[in-house]
Amino acid sequence: MTDQGWTSSSDPYLVAQQHDAWSAEAAGRGRVGTQQLLGVETADADTQVRRALGLAAGERAVVRRRLILEDDRPVELADSYYPESIVAGTPLADNRKIKGGAVRVLADLNLAPHQVSEHVTARRPTDQEQELLDVTADEPLLVLTRISRAATGQPVEYAVMRTVPSRSTGHTYQMQVQSA
């Protein structure tokens, strides 16, 4: 079978661009999209992060934590993990915003996302998520996890995004079906 022609609402976030993909998406709905960097740290990777990034025991990851806002209202928490071995000394390891975004840095390292796997679930928010997202304990969150791999197959990013469904436009996947 030939290429399936998959597209998704994640596509703009996976290609290096001149502008901020979230700001552009929100502007398309007449809204203002911003991000607040909550912190960047290098830490021991838990089992889930190690597995996603293919890290051996003891290998560390850099995590960038962000609060995503639309019209100054929190809509999502996004944590992106990168193998320390490939991002140490790059803007991805610095505790500041990155002009052009993380995907630009990965592209500059010849590690642009080439293959992406996403998994979507839902769950109740933790106490910290309730506070940061200004939601109640009974409002479920949409949880999207994404593993991005370079053309070599090497995992370069593991992202965990927790979205408030009532403040989201959802996540769209489309496929062009090719006849046999």
mmCIF file of C-alpha atoms in Angstrom:
data_model
loop_
_atom_site.group_PDB
_atom_site.id
_atom_site.type_symbol
_atom_site.label_atom_id
_atom_site.label_comp_id
_atom_site.label_asym_id
_atom_site.label_seq_id
_atom_site.Cartn_x
_atom_site.Cartn_y
_atom_site.Cartn_z
ATOM 1 C CA MET A 1 0.000 0.000 0.000
ATOM 2 C CA THR A 2 1.198 3.534 -0.688
ATOM 3 C CA ASP A 3 1.542 6.507 1.640
ATOM 4 C CA GLN A 4 -1.648 7.020 3.644
ATOM 5 C CA GLY A 5 -1.393 10.825 3.560
ATOM 6 C CA TRP A 6 -1.956 11.323 7.301
ATOM 7 C CA THR A 7 -2.350 14.834 8.586
ATOM 8 C CA SER A 8 -3.223 15.969 12.082
ATOM 9 C CA SER A 9 -3.691 19.112 14.099
ATOM 10 C CA SER A 10 -0.212 18.374 15.530
ATOM 11 C CA ASP A 11 1.470 18.969 12.168
ATOM 12 C CA PRO A 12 2.325 22.678 12.674
ATOM 13 C CA TYR A 13 4.055 21.798 15.961
ATOM 14 C CA LEU A 14 6.387 19.281 14.322
ATOM 15 C CA VAL A 15 7.978 21.437 11.619
ATOM 16 C CA ALA A 16 10.453 24.264 12.246
ATOM 17 C CA GLN A 17 8.695 27.538 11.535
ATOM 18 C CA GLN A 18 9.391 31.261 11.744
ATOM 19 C CA HIS A 19 6.399 31.903 13.987
ATOM 20 C CA ASP A 20 4.981 30.295 17.111
ATOM 21 C CA ALA A 21 2.536 27.572 16.041
ATOM 22 C CA TRP A 22 0.287 28.022 19.096
ATOM 23 C CA SER A 23 0.023 31.793 18.610
ATOM 24 C CA ALA A 24 -0.886 31.248 14.961
ATOM 25 C CA GLU A 25 -3.477 28.575 15.775
ATOM 26 C CA ALA A 26 -5.153 30.770 18.413
ATOM 27 C CA ALA A 27 -5.060 33.822 16.117
ATOM 28 C CA GLY A 28 -6.890 31.775 13.490
ATOM 29 C CA ARG A 29 -9.793 31.611 15.957
ATOM 30 C CA GLY A 30 -9.549 35.318 16.837
ATOM 31 C CA ARG A 31 -7.795 34.544 20.132
ATOM 32 C CA VAL A 32 -4.403 35.310 21.667
ATOM 33 C CA GLY A 33 -2.248 32.249 22.346
ATOM 34 C CA THR A 34 0.743 32.518 24.664
ATOM 35 C CA GLN A 35 3.018 30.199 26.610
ATOM 36 C CA GLN A 36 4.520 30.585 30.053
ATOM 37 C CA LEU A 37 7.743 28.684 30.665
ATOM 38 C CA LEU A 38 7.346 27.031 34.072
ATOM 39 C CA GLY A 39 10.893 25.695 34.161
ATOM 40 C CA VAL A 40 13.653 23.682 32.543
ATOM 41 C CA GLU A 41 15.621 21.064 34.420
ATOM 42 C CA THR A 42 17.907 18.113 33.873
ATOM 43 C CA ALA A 43 16.821 15.164 35.962
ATOM 44 C CA ASP A 44 16.872 11.410 36.291
ATOM 45 C CA ALA A 45 14.292 10.007 33.914
ATOM 46 C CA ASP A 46 11.457 7.914 35.303
ATOM 47 C CA THR A 47 10.610 4.563 33.719
ATOM 48 C CA GLN A 48 8.059 6.007 31.284
ATOM 49 C CA VAL A 49 10.456 8.711 30.013
ATOM 50 C CA ARG A 50 13.391 6.264 29.787
ATOM 51 C CA ARG A 51 11.282 3.833 27.777
ATOM 52 C CA ALA A 52 9.945 6.533 25.432
ATOM 53 C CA LEU A 53 13.376 8.055 24.769
ATOM 54 C CA GLY A 54 15.265 4.745 24.722
ATOM 55 C CA LEU A 55 17.467 5.805 27.642
ATOM 56 C CA ALA A 56 19.530 3.352 29.665
ATOM 57 C CA ALA A 57 19.269 3.295 33.456
ATOM 58 C CA GLY A 58 21.088 6.330 34.836
ATOM 59 C CA GLU A 59 20.773 8.404 31.654
ATOM 60 C CA ARG A 60 19.158 11.750 32.296
ATOM 61 C CA ALA A 61 16.621 13.849 30.430
ATOM 62 C CA VAL A 62 16.050 17.568 30.061
ATOM 63 C CA VAL A 63 12.419 18.534 30.664
ATOM 64 C CA ARG A 64 10.839 21.797 29.539
ATOM 65 C CA ARG A 65 7.542 22.533 31.336
ATOM 66 C CA ARG A 66 5.091 25.060 29.878
ATOM 67 C CA LEU A 67 1.656 26.451 30.688
ATOM 68 C CA ILE A 68 -0.298 27.114 27.493
ATOM 69 C CA LEU A 69 -2.764 30.008 27.635
ATOM 70 C CA GLU A 70 -5.503 31.277 25.355
ATOM 71 C CA ASP A 71 -6.683 34.824 26.074
ATOM 72 C CA ASP A 72 -4.719 34.564 29.362
ATOM 73 C CA ARG A 73 -6.739 31.501 30.441
ATOM 74 C CA PRO A 74 -4.840 28.224 31.017
ATOM 75 C CA VAL A 75 -5.802 25.536 28.508
ATOM 76 C CA GLU A 76 -2.928 23.047 28.651
ATOM 77 C CA LEU A 77 0.163 21.897 30.500
ATOM 78 C CA ALA A 78 2.925 20.665 28.205
ATOM 79 C CA ASP A 79 6.077 18.851 29.312
ATOM 80 C CA SER A 80 8.702 17.961 26.717
ATOM 81 C CA TYR A 81 11.553 15.580 27.546
ATOM 82 C CA TYR A 82 14.804 15.311 25.561
ATOM 83 C CA PRO A 83 17.811 13.008 26.014
ATOM 84 C CA GLU A 84 20.429 15.022 27.903
ATOM 85 C CA SER A 85 23.120 13.482 25.692
ATOM 86 C CA ILE A 86 21.788 15.313 22.615
ATOM 87 C CA VAL A 87 20.502 18.610 24.052
ATOM 88 C CA ALA A 88 23.103 19.504 26.712
ATOM 89 C CA GLY A 89 24.640 22.865 25.800
ATOM 90 C CA THR A 90 21.798 23.770 23.425
ATOM 91 C CA PRO A 91 18.943 26.246 23.950
ATOM 92 C CA LEU A 92 16.720 23.261 24.850
ATOM 93 C CA ALA A 93 18.628 22.925 28.134
ATOM 94 C CA ASP A 94 18.406 26.655 28.963
ATOM 95 C CA ASN A 95 15.695 27.988 31.263
ATOM 96 C CA ARG A 96 14.378 30.519 28.763
ATOM 97 C CA LYS A 97 12.041 30.666 25.785
ATOM 98 C CA ILE A 98 13.454 29.578 22.431
ATOM 99 C CA LYS A 99 13.048 31.797 19.388
ATOM 100 C CA GLY A 100 11.647 29.529 16.695
ATOM 101 C CA GLY A 101 10.786 26.821 19.231
ATOM 102 C CA ALA A 102 12.170 23.436 20.180
ATOM 103 C CA VAL A 103 11.617 21.938 16.728
ATOM 104 C CA ARG A 104 13.958 24.555 15.237
ATOM 105 C CA VAL A 105 16.706 23.525 17.677
ATOM 106 C CA LEU A 106 16.185 19.853 16.808
ATOM 107 C CA ALA A 107 16.330 20.728 13.087
ATOM 108 C CA ASP A 108 19.573 22.660 13.680
ATOM 109 C CA LEU A 109 20.964 19.483 15.288
ATOM 110 C CA ASN A 110 19.872 17.435 12.225
ATOM 111 C CA LEU A 111 17.336 15.699 14.466
ATOM 112 C CA ALA A 112 14.080 17.140 13.136
ATOM 113 C CA PRO A 113 11.042 14.967 13.857
ATOM 114 C CA HIS A 114 10.573 12.473 11.036
ATOM 115 C CA GLN A 115 8.238 9.906 12.591
ATOM 116 C CA VAL A 116 5.724 10.688 15.320
ATOM 117 C CA SER A 117 3.583 8.407 17.470
ATOM 118 C CA GLU A 118 0.748 9.865 19.548
ATOM 119 C CA HIS A 119 -1.440 8.265 22.181
ATOM 120 C CA VAL A 120 -4.551 9.904 23.651
ATOM 121 C CA THR A 121 -6.195 9.097 26.983
ATOM 122 C CA ALA A 122 -8.231 10.942 29.595
ATOM 123 C CA ARG A 123 -7.894 11.129 33.379
ATOM 124 C CA ARG A 124 -8.687 13.275 36.414
ATOM 125 C CA PRO A 125 -6.237 16.087 37.206
ATOM 126 C CA THR A 126 -3.680 15.922 39.998
ATOM 127 C CA ASP A 127 -3.776 18.589 42.721
ATOM 128 C CA GLN A 128 -0.984 20.514 40.970
ATOM 129 C CA GLU A 129 -2.757 20.311 37.595
ATOM 130 C CA GLN A 130 -5.975 21.566 39.201
ATOM 131 C CA GLU A 131 -4.133 24.597 40.529
ATOM 132 C CA LEU A 132 -2.192 25.417 37.353
ATOM 133 C CA LEU A 133 -5.124 24.824 34.992
ATOM 134 C CA ASP A 134 -7.767 26.284 37.308
ATOM 135 C CA VAL A 135 -10.011 23.211 37.103
ATOM 136 C CA THR A 136 -11.913 21.143 39.644
ATOM 137 C CA ALA A 137 -10.978 17.610 40.663
ATOM 138 C CA ASP A 138 -13.860 16.130 38.666
ATOM 139 C CA GLU A 139 -13.043 17.805 35.340
ATOM 140 C CA PRO A 140 -11.166 15.236 33.250
ATOM 141 C CA LEU A 141 -8.091 16.148 31.240
ATOM 142 C CA LEU A 142 -7.301 14.975 27.737
ATOM 143 C CA VAL A 143 -3.754 13.552 27.863
ATOM 144 C CA LEU A 144 -1.790 13.320 24.625
ATOM 145 C CA THR A 145 1.650 11.697 24.712
ATOM 146 C CA ARG A 146 3.919 12.001 21.698
ATOM 147 C CA ILE A 147 7.212 10.351 20.803
ATOM 148 C CA SER A 148 9.101 12.110 18.014
ATOM 149 C CA ARG A 149 11.901 10.275 16.216
ATOM 150 C CA ALA A 150 14.590 11.620 13.900
ATOM 151 C CA ALA A 151 15.071 10.131 10.421
ATOM 152 C CA THR A 152 17.584 7.706 11.987
ATOM 153 C CA GLY A 153 14.826 6.324 14.228
ATOM 154 C CA GLN A 154 16.376 7.859 17.346
ATOM 155 C CA PRO A 155 13.780 9.196 19.805
ATOM 156 C CA VAL A 156 14.443 12.932 20.232
ATOM 157 C CA GLU A 157 11.405 14.148 22.183
ATOM 158 C CA TYR A 158 8.789 12.692 24.476
ATOM 159 C CA ALA A 159 5.962 15.151 25.111
ATOM 160 C CA VAL A 160 3.082 14.914 27.571
ATOM 161 C CA MET A 161 0.258 17.421 27.080
ATOM 162 C CA ARG A 162 -2.690 17.696 29.464
ATOM 163 C CA THR A 163 -5.546 19.699 27.991
ATOM 164 C CA VAL A 164 -8.800 20.975 29.485
ATOM 165 C CA PRO A 165 -11.346 19.597 26.970
ATOM 166 C CA SER A 166 -13.915 22.316 27.671
ATOM 167 C CA ARG A 167 -11.323 24.903 26.571
ATOM 168 C CA SER A 168 -10.008 22.999 23.567
ATOM 169 C CA THR A 169 -10.973 22.574 19.950
ATOM 170 C CA GLY A 170 -9.969 18.908 20.180
ATOM 171 C CA HIS A 171 -7.411 16.992 18.189
ATOM 172 C CA THR A 172 -8.038 16.154 14.551
ATOM 173 C CA TYR A 173 -6.544 13.386 12.421
ATOM 174 C CA GLN A 174 -7.249 13.001 8.719
ATOM 175 C CA MET A 175 -6.137 10.408 6.201
ATOM 176 C CA GLN A 176 -6.263 10.346 2.438
ATOM 177 C CA VAL A 177 -7.126 6.788 1.472
ATOM 178 C CA GLN A 178 -5.227 5.470 -1.529
ATOM 179 C CA SER A 179 -6.909 2.859 -3.681
ATOM 180 C CA ALA A 180 -5.073 -0.424 -4.168
#
